[in-house]
Amino acid sequence: MAQGWSECDVRAVRATIHSADGSALLAALRSRPVRAVLQSAGDGVAASAARRVPGADAVAAEFLKHLTARGRDGDAELADLLRGSAEGGPGTAVALSARCPLPVDLEELATLLEGD
């Protein structure tokens, strides 16, 4: 598991992201090294910054610093998303929504696709 993070801790972070609880996400990130969960928590931090959750800009800046230094696959794209959300730039909401799953009633979708 990620350094300083148990499997349970990572699941808890994912739950805060899924529930859109930016304050809980930031609290969880403050207690452990964020370098281990940059990709896992980056979308949640970007969403929190876009919603102006107190403290999110500082966490986004820390994520940006680590992503830029690390330079792995996907880091540049996540860094761009974090920059845009912290700045409130155009397209931030679209970029965030494109990366977040939407709940879908599969039976209703199947019915619509079948034309019933």
GROMACS .gro file of N, CA and C in nm:
model
  348
    1MET      N    1   0.085  -0.119   0.000
    1MET     CA    2   0.000   0.000   0.000
    1MET      C    3   0.088   0.124   0.000
    2ALA      N    4   0.030   0.239  -0.031
    2ALA     CA    5   0.103   0.364  -0.040
    2ALA      C    6   0.168   0.399   0.093
    3GLN      N    7   0.289   0.455   0.084
    3GLN     CA    8   0.365   0.488   0.205
    3GLN      C    9   0.286   0.581   0.297
    4GLY      N   10   0.267   0.537   0.421
    4GLY     CA   11   0.195   0.616   0.519
    4GLY      C   12   0.044   0.602   0.511
    5TRP      N   13  -0.005   0.516   0.422
    5TRP     CA   14  -0.148   0.499   0.401
    5TRP      C   15  -0.184   0.351   0.407
    6SER      N   16  -0.282   0.319   0.488
    6SER     CA   17  -0.334   0.182   0.488
    6SER      C   18  -0.441   0.171   0.379
    7GLU      N   19  -0.478   0.050   0.346
    7GLU     CA   20  -0.584   0.030   0.248
    7GLU      C   21  -0.714   0.095   0.296
    8CYS      N   22  -0.739   0.087   0.423
    8CYS     CA   23  -0.859   0.148   0.482
    8CYS      C   24  -0.855   0.301   0.467
    9ASP      N   25  -0.736   0.360   0.487
    9ASP     CA   26  -0.721   0.505   0.473
    9ASP      C   27  -0.750   0.549   0.330
   10VAL      N   28  -0.698   0.475   0.233
   10VAL     CA   29  -0.720   0.510   0.092
   10VAL      C   30  -0.868   0.496   0.057
   11ARG      N   31  -0.931   0.391   0.108
   11ARG     CA   32  -1.076   0.375   0.084
   11ARG      C   33  -1.154   0.492   0.143
   12ALA      N   34  -1.114   0.538   0.260
   12ALA     CA   35  -1.182   0.651   0.324
   12ALA      C   36  -1.167   0.777   0.240
   13VAL      N   37  -1.049   0.798   0.183
   13VAL     CA   38  -1.028   0.914   0.096
   13VAL      C   39  -1.117   0.903  -0.027
   14ARG      N   40  -1.123   0.786  -0.087
   14ARG     CA   41  -1.209   0.768  -0.204
   14ARG      C   42  -1.355   0.794  -0.169
   15ALA      N   43  -1.397   0.753  -0.049
   15ALA     CA   44  -1.535   0.777  -0.006
   15ALA      C   45  -1.563   0.926   0.008
   16THR      N   46  -1.467   1.001   0.061
   16THR     CA   47  -1.489   1.146   0.074
   16THR      C   48  -1.497   1.211  -0.063
   17ILE      N   49  -1.420   1.161  -0.160
   17ILE     CA   50  -1.426   1.215  -0.295
   17ILE      C   51  -1.561   1.183  -0.358
   18HIS      N   52  -1.605   1.060  -0.343
   18HIS     CA   53  -1.733   1.017  -0.400
   18HIS      C   54  -1.849   1.096  -0.340
   19SER      N   55  -1.841   1.125  -0.211
   19SER     CA   56  -1.950   1.198  -0.145
   19SER      C   57  -1.937   1.349  -0.163
   20ALA      N   58  -1.830   1.393  -0.229
   20ALA     CA   59  -1.805   1.536  -0.252
   20ALA      C   60  -1.790   1.614  -0.122
   21ASP      N   61  -1.734   1.548  -0.019
   21ASP     CA   62  -1.710   1.613   0.109
   21ASP      C   63  -1.568   1.667   0.111
   22GLY      N   64  -1.551   1.785   0.055
   22GLY     CA   65  -1.419   1.846   0.042
   22GLY      C   66  -1.349   1.868   0.174
   23SER      N   67  -1.424   1.908   0.276
   23SER     CA   68  -1.363   1.932   0.407
   23SER      C   69  -1.306   1.803   0.467
   24ALA      N   70  -1.381   1.694   0.454
   24ALA     CA   71  -1.333   1.565   0.506
   24ALA      C   72  -1.212   1.517   0.428
   25LEU      N   73  -1.213   1.539   0.297
   25LEU     CA   74  -1.099   1.500   0.214
   25LEU      C   75  -0.974   1.575   0.259
   26LEU      N   76  -0.985   1.705   0.274
   26LEU     CA   77  -0.870   1.785   0.314
   26LEU      C   78  -0.819   1.745   0.452
   27ALA      N   79  -0.910   1.713   0.542
   27ALA     CA   80  -0.870   1.668   0.676
   27ALA      C   81  -0.792   1.537   0.667
   28ALA      N   82  -0.838   1.445   0.584
   28ALA     CA   83  -0.770   1.317   0.569
   28ALA      C   84  -0.631   1.335   0.508
   29LEU      N   85  -0.620   1.428   0.415
   29LEU     CA   86  -0.492   1.450   0.348
   29LEU      C   87  -0.390   1.520   0.438
   30ARG      N   88  -0.437   1.597   0.534
   30ARG     CA   89  -0.346   1.667   0.623
   30ARG      C   90  -0.270   1.574   0.716
   31SER      N   91  -0.324   1.458   0.741
   31SER     CA   92  -0.264   1.370   0.841
   31SER      C   93  -0.163   1.270   0.784
   32ARG      N   94  -0.142   1.271   0.652
   32ARG     CA   95  -0.052   1.173   0.590
   32ARG      C   96   0.024   1.236   0.473
   33PRO      N   97   0.131   1.171   0.427
   33PRO     CA   98   0.206   1.225   0.313
   33PRO      C   99   0.126   1.217   0.182
   34VAL      N  100   0.101   1.332   0.121
   34VAL     CA  101   0.016   1.336   0.002
   34VAL      C  102   0.085   1.280  -0.122
   35ARG      N  103   0.217   1.275  -0.124
   35ARG     CA  104   0.288   1.225  -0.242
   35ARG      C  105   0.242   1.085  -0.279
   36ALA      N  106   0.198   1.007  -0.181
   36ALA     CA  107   0.158   0.869  -0.207
   36ALA      C  108   0.020   0.858  -0.272
   37VAL      N  109  -0.060   0.963  -0.268
   37VAL     CA  110  -0.197   0.955  -0.319
   37VAL      C  111  -0.230   1.068  -0.418
   38LEU      N  112  -0.130   1.119  -0.486
   38LEU     CA  113  -0.153   1.231  -0.577
   38LEU      C  114  -0.259   1.199  -0.681
   39GLN      N  115  -0.244   1.087  -0.750
   39GLN     CA  116  -0.341   1.051  -0.854
   39GLN      C  117  -0.475   1.009  -0.794
   40SER      N  118  -0.472   0.941  -0.681
   40SER     CA  119  -0.597   0.893  -0.619
   40SER      C  120  -0.684   1.008  -0.570
   41ALA      N  121  -0.622   1.111  -0.515
   41ALA     CA  122  -0.699   1.218  -0.453
   41ALA      C  123  -0.701   1.347  -0.534
   42GLY      N  124  -0.628   1.352  -0.644
   42GLY     CA  125  -0.616   1.476  -0.721
   42GLY      C  126  -0.747   1.533  -0.770
   43ASP      N  127  -0.835   1.448  -0.822
   43ASP     CA  128  -0.965   1.497  -0.869
   43ASP      C  129  -1.045   1.559  -0.756
   44GLY      N  130  -1.041   1.496  -0.640
   44GLY     CA  131  -1.114   1.548  -0.525
   44GLY      C  132  -1.059   1.682  -0.479
   45VAL      N  133  -0.927   1.696  -0.481
   45VAL     CA  134  -0.865   1.824  -0.444
   45VAL      C  135  -0.903   1.931  -0.546
   46ALA      N  136  -0.901   1.896  -0.674
   46ALA     CA  137  -0.940   1.992  -0.778
   46ALA      C  138  -1.086   2.036  -0.760
   47ALA      N  139  -1.174   1.941  -0.733
   47ALA     CA  140  -1.315   1.974  -0.712
   47ALA      C  141  -1.332   2.062  -0.588
   48SER      N  142  -1.257   2.032  -0.483
   48SER     CA  143  -1.265   2.112  -0.361
   48SER      C  144  -1.217   2.255  -0.386
   49ALA      N  145  -1.109   2.270  -0.463
   49ALA     CA  146  -1.058   2.403  -0.495
   49ALA      C  147  -1.158   2.479  -0.581
   50ALA      N  148  -1.220   2.410  -0.676
   50ALA     CA  149  -1.319   2.475  -0.762
   50ALA      C  150  -1.441   2.521  -0.683
   51ARG      N  151  -1.475   2.446  -0.577
   51ARG     CA  152  -1.589   2.484  -0.492
   51ARG      C  153  -1.548   2.579  -0.381
   52ARG      N  154  -1.421   2.618  -0.379
   52ARG     CA  155  -1.368   2.713  -0.280
   52ARG      C  156  -1.380   2.661  -0.137
   53VAL      N  157  -1.355   2.532  -0.117
   53VAL     CA  158  -1.352   2.477   0.018
   53VAL      C  159  -1.231   2.538   0.088
   54PRO      N  160  -1.249   2.591   0.209
   54PRO     CA  161  -1.136   2.653   0.280
   54PRO      C  162  -1.018   2.557   0.294
   55GLY      N  163  -0.901   2.605   0.255
   55GLY     CA  164  -0.780   2.525   0.264
   55GLY      C  165  -0.747   2.446   0.139
   56ALA      N  166  -0.840   2.437   0.046
   56ALA     CA  167  -0.820   2.355  -0.074
   56ALA      C  168  -0.712   2.414  -0.165
   57ASP      N  169  -0.704   2.546  -0.171
   57ASP     CA  170  -0.602   2.607  -0.258
   57ASP      C  171  -0.461   2.570  -0.212
   58ALA      N  172  -0.439   2.565  -0.082
   58ALA     CA  173  -0.307   2.529  -0.030
   58ALA      C  174  -0.275   2.383  -0.061
   59VAL      N  175  -0.374   2.295  -0.047
   59VAL     CA  176  -0.352   2.153  -0.078
   59VAL      C  177  -0.330   2.136  -0.228
   60ALA      N  178  -0.405   2.208  -0.310
   60ALA     CA  179  -0.386   2.201  -0.455
   60ALA      C  180  -0.246   2.247  -0.492
   61ALA      N  181  -0.196   2.352  -0.428
   61ALA     CA  182  -0.060   2.401  -0.454
   61ALA      C  183   0.043   2.295  -0.416
   62GLU      N  184   0.021   2.225  -0.305
   62GLU     CA  185   0.112   2.119  -0.264
   62GLU      C  186   0.109   2.004  -0.366
   63PHE      N  187  -0.010   1.967  -0.411
   63PHE     CA  188  -0.023   1.863  -0.513
   63PHE      C  189   0.051   1.906  -0.641
   64LEU      N  190   0.033   2.030  -0.682
   64LEU     CA  191   0.100   2.081  -0.802
   64LEU      C  192   0.251   2.070  -0.790
   65LYS      N  193   0.303   2.107  -0.675
   65LYS     CA  194   0.448   2.101  -0.653
   65LYS      C  195   0.499   1.958  -0.670
   66HIS      N  196   0.430   1.863  -0.609
   66HIS     CA  197   0.473   1.723  -0.617
   66HIS      C  198   0.454   1.665  -0.758
   67LEU      N  199   0.342   1.698  -0.822
   67LEU     CA  200   0.316   1.647  -0.957
   67LEU      C  201   0.420   1.698  -1.056
   68THR      N  202   0.453   1.825  -1.045
   68THR     CA  203   0.551   1.885  -1.136
   68THR      C  204   0.688   1.822  -1.116
   69ALA      N  205   0.726   1.798  -0.993
   69ALA     CA  206   0.856   1.739  -0.964
   69ALA      C  207   0.861   1.592  -1.007
   70ARG      N  208   0.749   1.522  -0.992
   70ARG     CA  209   0.748   1.379  -1.019
   70ARG      C  210   0.742   1.348  -1.168
   71GLY      N  211   0.650   1.408  -1.240
   71GLY     CA  212   0.642   1.394  -1.384
   71GLY      C  213   0.607   1.256  -1.438
   72ARG      N  214   0.525   1.180  -1.371
   72ARG     CA  215   0.482   1.049  -1.422
   72ARG      C  216   0.366   1.065  -1.521
   73ASP      N  217   0.328   0.953  -1.583
   73ASP     CA  218   0.214   0.954  -1.676
   73ASP      C  219   0.091   1.009  -1.604
   74GLY      N  220   0.025   1.104  -1.667
   74GLY     CA  221  -0.097   1.161  -1.613
   74GLY      C  222  -0.075   1.277  -1.518
   75ASP      N  223   0.049   1.298  -1.473
   75ASP     CA  224   0.075   1.406  -1.377
   75ASP      C  225   0.053   1.544  -1.439
   76ALA      N  226   0.095   1.563  -1.564
   76ALA     CA  227   0.079   1.694  -1.628
   76ALA      C  228  -0.068   1.728  -1.646
   77GLU      N  229  -0.148   1.629  -1.684
   77GLU     CA  230  -0.293   1.653  -1.702
   77GLU      C  231  -0.360   1.687  -1.570
   78LEU      N  232  -0.323   1.614  -1.466
   78LEU     CA  233  -0.382   1.642  -1.334
   78LEU      C  234  -0.335   1.779  -1.285
   79ALA      N  235  -0.210   1.814  -1.309
   79ALA     CA  236  -0.160   1.946  -1.270
   79ALA      C  237  -0.239   2.056  -1.341
   80ASP      N  238  -0.267   2.037  -1.470
   80ASP     CA  239  -0.346   2.136  -1.544
   80ASP      C  240  -0.486   2.150  -1.485
   81LEU      N  241  -0.546   2.038  -1.449
   81LEU     CA  242  -0.679   2.041  -1.388
   81LEU      C  243  -0.675   2.114  -1.255
   82LEU      N  244  -0.573   2.088  -1.174
   82LEU     CA  245  -0.559   2.156  -1.045
   82LEU      C  246  -0.538   2.306  -1.064
   83ARG      N  247  -0.455   2.343  -1.159
   83ARG     CA  248  -0.433   2.487  -1.186
   83ARG      C  249  -0.564   2.554  -1.227
   84GLY      N  250  -0.636   2.491  -1.317
   84GLY     CA  251  -0.762   2.548  -1.365
   84GLY      C  252  -0.866   2.560  -1.256
   85SER      N  253  -0.873   2.461  -1.169
   85SER     CA  254  -0.975   2.466  -1.063
   85SER      C  255  -0.938   2.568  -0.957
   86ALA      N  256  -0.810   2.581  -0.926
   86ALA     CA  257  -0.767   2.679  -0.827
   86ALA      C  258  -0.787   2.821  -0.880
   87GLU      N  259  -0.770   2.838  -1.011
   87GLU     CA  260  -0.788   2.969  -1.072
   87GLU      C  261  -0.933   2.995  -1.111
   88GLY      N  262  -1.015   2.889  -1.107
   88GLY     CA  263  -1.155   2.903  -1.147
   88GLY      C  264  -1.168   2.931  -1.295
   89GLY      N  265  -1.072   2.881  -1.371
   89GLY     CA  266  -1.068   2.906  -1.515
   89GLY      C  267  -1.184   2.844  -1.589
   90PRO      N  268  -1.206   2.888  -1.713
   90PRO     CA  269  -1.314   2.832  -1.793
   90PRO      C  270  -1.290   2.685  -1.821
   91GLY      N  271  -1.396   2.611  -1.821
   91GLY     CA  272  -1.384   2.469  -1.851
   91GLY      C  273  -1.356   2.382  -1.730
   92THR      N  274  -1.336   2.442  -1.613
   92THR     CA  275  -1.305   2.363  -1.495
   92THR      C  276  -1.418   2.267  -1.462
   93ALA      N  277  -1.540   2.317  -1.462
   93ALA     CA  278  -1.653   2.230  -1.428
   93ALA      C  279  -1.668   2.118  -1.531
   94VAL      N  280  -1.646   2.150  -1.658
   94VAL     CA  281  -1.656   2.049  -1.762
   94VAL      C  282  -1.547   1.945  -1.745
   95ALA      N  283  -1.424   1.990  -1.720
   95ALA     CA  284  -1.313   1.897  -1.702
   95ALA      C  285  -1.335   1.807  -1.582
   96LEU      N  286  -1.385   1.863  -1.473
   96LEU     CA  287  -1.411   1.782  -1.354
   96LEU      C  288  -1.524   1.684  -1.378
   97SER      N  289  -1.630   1.728  -1.444
   97SER     CA  290  -1.743   1.638  -1.466
   97SER      C  291  -1.706   1.526  -1.561
   98ALA      N  292  -1.615   1.551  -1.653
   98ALA     CA  293  -1.572   1.447  -1.746
   98ALA      C  294  -1.493   1.338  -1.676
   99ARG      N  295  -1.435   1.369  -1.562
   99ARG     CA  296  -1.354   1.272  -1.489
   99ARG      C  297  -1.431   1.204  -1.376
  100CYS      N  298  -1.552   1.250  -1.348
  100CYS     CA  299  -1.629   1.196  -1.236
  100CYS      C  300  -1.742   1.108  -1.290
  101PRO      N  301  -1.759   0.990  -1.235
  101PRO     CA  302  -1.867   0.903  -1.283
  101PRO      C  303  -2.004   0.959  -1.248
  102LEU      N  304  -2.099   0.930  -1.334
  102LEU     CA  305  -2.237   0.971  -1.311
  102LEU      C  306  -2.321   0.848  -1.279
  103PRO      N  307  -2.409   0.858  -1.181
  103PRO     CA  308  -2.496   0.743  -1.154
  103PRO      C  309  -2.598   0.726  -1.266
  104VAL      N  310  -2.615   0.603  -1.311
  104VAL     CA  311  -2.707   0.574  -1.422
  104VAL      C  312  -2.792   0.453  -1.385
  105ASP      N  313  -2.920   0.463  -1.410
  105ASP     CA  314  -3.010   0.349  -1.393
  105ASP      C  315  -2.996   0.265  -1.519
  106LEU      N  316  -2.928   0.151  -1.509
  106LEU     CA  317  -2.898   0.070  -1.626
  106LEU      C  318  -3.022   0.013  -1.693
  107GLU      N  319  -3.124  -0.021  -1.615
  107GLU     CA  320  -3.248  -0.071  -1.675
  107GLU      C  321  -3.316   0.037  -1.758
  108GLU      N  322  -3.319   0.159  -1.705
  108GLU     CA  323  -3.380   0.270  -1.778
  108GLU      C  324  -3.299   0.300  -1.905
  109LEU      N  325  -3.167   0.297  -1.894
  109LEU     CA  326  -3.083   0.320  -2.011
  109LEU      C  327  -3.107   0.214  -2.118
  110ALA      N  328  -3.115   0.087  -2.076
  110ALA     CA  329  -3.141  -0.021  -2.171
  110ALA      C  330  -3.275  -0.002  -2.240
  111THR      N  331  -3.375   0.039  -2.165
  111THR     CA  332  -3.507   0.063  -2.223
  111THR      C  333  -3.502   0.175  -2.326
  112LEU      N  334  -3.429   0.281  -2.295
  112LEU     CA  335  -3.417   0.393  -2.389
  112LEU      C  336  -3.342   0.350  -2.515
  113LEU      N  337  -3.238   0.271  -2.498
  113LEU     CA  338  -3.160   0.227  -2.614
  113LEU      C  339  -3.237   0.130  -2.702
  114GLU      N  340  -3.321   0.049  -2.639
  114GLU     CA  341  -3.401  -0.049  -2.715
  114GLU      C  342  -3.521   0.016  -2.782
  115GLY      N  343  -3.558   0.137  -2.737
  115GLY     CA  344  -3.671   0.206  -2.796
  115GLY      C  345  -3.805   0.158  -2.747
  116ASP      N  346  -3.811   0.094  -2.631
  116ASP     CA  347  -3.939   0.046  -2.578
  116ASP      C  348  -4.018   0.158  -2.515
   0.00000   0.00000   0.00000
